[in-house]
Amino acid sequence: MDCVKYCPVQICSLCQLKCFPDNPEDVVTNENEDKYVEKLYCGHLVHFGCMNAYMKVPPFQGGKKCPSENCGLRVYHDKWRATPDLAEARWAHQQARERELAEVVDFLD
């Protein structure tokens, strides 16, 4: 019964906005939308877009921790199963790509 009262007012710990809209008809049902609400293994709710961005930035070692205050449990979710090494390698590759593109733009200017 507590979940029914608690979930509609829970705040996404990453963007600090309410997870669910005030009007139930406005709830996002597409799993790939940024405002889609995901429930982490620890029970906290976050927006998909917020969590997806959070999972792609360092630190990666030891696994990503739940961003909710006073939780600190490791994030377990089917959508974010990459190992810390793989996540760091992806991040490093993305950073290198952005640097290369910036150099090309700088060269062409």
Tab-separated table of C-alpha atoms in Angstrom:
chain	number	residue	atom	x	y	z
A	1	MET	CA	0.000	0.000	0.000
A	2	ASP	CA	2.878	2.373	0.695
A	3	CYS	CA	4.106	2.040	-2.901
A	4	VAL	CA	0.784	3.336	-4.233
A	5	LYS	CA	1.236	6.491	-2.151
A	6	TYR	CA	5.008	6.793	-2.618
A	7	CYS	CA	5.551	6.170	-6.353
A	8	PRO	CA	3.500	9.058	-7.789
A	9	VAL	CA	5.509	11.618	-5.818
A	10	GLN	CA	8.994	10.086	-6.095
A	11	ILE	CA	11.664	12.407	-7.474
A	12	CYS	CA	14.266	11.337	-10.040
A	13	SER	CA	17.505	11.726	-8.105
A	14	LEU	CA	19.384	12.764	-11.242
A	15	CYS	CA	17.210	15.573	-12.634
A	16	GLN	CA	15.286	16.350	-9.427
A	17	LEU	CA	11.928	16.303	-11.257
A	18	LYS	CA	8.945	14.149	-10.371
A	19	CYS	CA	9.193	10.749	-12.029
A	20	PHE	CA	5.519	10.615	-12.928
A	21	PRO	CA	3.429	13.468	-14.351
A	22	ASP	CA	0.502	14.849	-12.342
A	23	ASN	CA	-1.943	13.710	-15.014
A	24	PRO	CA	-1.930	9.882	-15.346
A	25	GLU	CA	-2.852	10.212	-19.021
A	26	ASP	CA	0.547	11.826	-19.663
A	27	VAL	CA	2.577	8.837	-18.429
A	28	VAL	CA	5.236	7.830	-20.971
A	29	THR	CA	4.849	4.181	-22.020
A	30	ASN	CA	7.578	3.966	-24.676
A	31	GLU	CA	10.611	2.339	-23.020
A	32	ASN	CA	13.038	4.336	-25.184
A	33	GLU	CA	11.691	7.786	-24.283
A	34	ASP	CA	13.781	9.909	-21.924
A	35	LYS	CA	10.913	10.436	-19.443
A	36	TYR	CA	10.031	6.725	-19.248
A	37	VAL	CA	10.268	5.643	-15.598
A	38	GLU	CA	12.632	2.802	-14.728
A	39	LYS	CA	12.694	0.965	-11.403
A	40	LEU	CA	16.164	0.003	-10.233
A	41	TYR	CA	16.916	-3.203	-8.325
A	42	CYS	CA	17.112	-1.215	-5.078
A	43	GLY	CA	13.562	0.042	-5.678
A	44	HIS	CA	14.286	3.645	-6.622
A	45	LEU	CA	12.651	5.202	-9.667
A	46	VAL	CA	14.542	7.249	-12.263
A	47	HIS	CA	13.889	8.559	-15.753
A	48	PHE	CA	15.353	6.368	-18.488
A	49	GLY	CA	17.110	9.302	-20.163
A	50	CYS	CA	18.663	10.479	-16.904
A	51	MET	CA	19.907	7.021	-15.970
A	52	ASN	CA	21.144	6.289	-19.472
A	53	ALA	CA	23.282	9.461	-19.415
A	54	TYR	CA	24.493	8.703	-15.855
A	55	MET	CA	25.599	5.197	-16.809
A	56	LYS	CA	27.775	6.538	-19.644
A	57	VAL	CA	30.073	8.811	-17.611
A	58	PRO	CA	32.884	7.932	-15.169
A	59	PRO	CA	33.625	6.674	-12.602
A	60	PHE	CA	33.013	3.106	-13.699
A	61	GLN	CA	35.252	1.032	-11.406
A	62	GLY	CA	33.309	-0.956	-8.844
A	63	GLY	CA	30.130	-0.548	-10.844
A	64	LYS	CA	27.773	2.408	-10.886
A	65	LYS	CA	25.939	3.123	-7.659
A	66	CYS	CA	22.317	4.155	-7.266
A	67	PRO	CA	22.260	7.959	-7.464
A	68	SER	CA	19.568	8.237	-4.776
A	69	GLU	CA	20.752	9.854	-1.588
A	70	ASN	CA	21.768	7.409	1.159
A	71	CYS	CA	21.333	4.341	-1.082
A	72	GLY	CA	24.708	3.545	-2.626
A	73	LEU	CA	23.672	0.093	-3.876
A	74	ARG	CA	25.110	-1.056	-7.183
A	75	VAL	CA	22.837	-0.566	-10.193
A	76	TYR	CA	21.449	-3.825	-11.513
A	77	HIS	CA	19.157	-3.561	-14.514
A	78	ASP	CA	18.853	-5.441	-17.797
A	79	LYS	CA	19.320	-2.244	-19.822
A	80	TRP	CA	22.655	-1.437	-18.172
A	81	ARG	CA	24.588	-4.691	-17.972
A	82	ALA	CA	27.962	-3.526	-19.271
A	83	THR	CA	30.956	-4.362	-17.115
A	84	PRO	CA	32.907	-1.419	-15.674
A	85	ASP	CA	35.770	-2.129	-18.113
A	86	LEU	CA	33.455	-2.161	-21.126
A	87	ALA	CA	31.661	1.002	-19.986
A	88	GLU	CA	34.989	2.777	-19.539
A	89	ALA	CA	36.221	1.608	-22.957
A	90	ARG	CA	33.013	2.896	-24.587
A	91	TRP	CA	33.354	6.234	-22.803
A	92	ALA	CA	37.025	6.591	-23.805
A	93	HIS	CA	36.144	5.783	-27.426
A	94	GLN	CA	33.387	8.412	-27.414
A	95	GLN	CA	35.744	11.022	-25.937
A	96	ALA	CA	38.401	10.246	-28.559
A	97	ARG	CA	35.823	10.515	-31.331
A	98	GLU	CA	34.619	13.886	-30.060
A	99	ARG	CA	38.214	15.170	-29.918
A	100	GLU	CA	38.876	13.990	-33.481
A	101	LEU	CA	35.718	15.651	-34.769
A	102	ALA	CA	36.637	18.894	-32.983
A	103	GLU	CA	40.076	18.767	-34.615
A	104	VAL	CA	38.523	18.277	-38.068
A	105	VAL	CA	36.160	21.208	-37.536
A	106	ASP	CA	39.061	23.328	-36.284
A	107	PHE	CA	41.147	22.341	-39.317
A	108	LEU	CA	38.344	23.200	-41.766
A	109	ASP	CA	37.716	26.606	-40.198
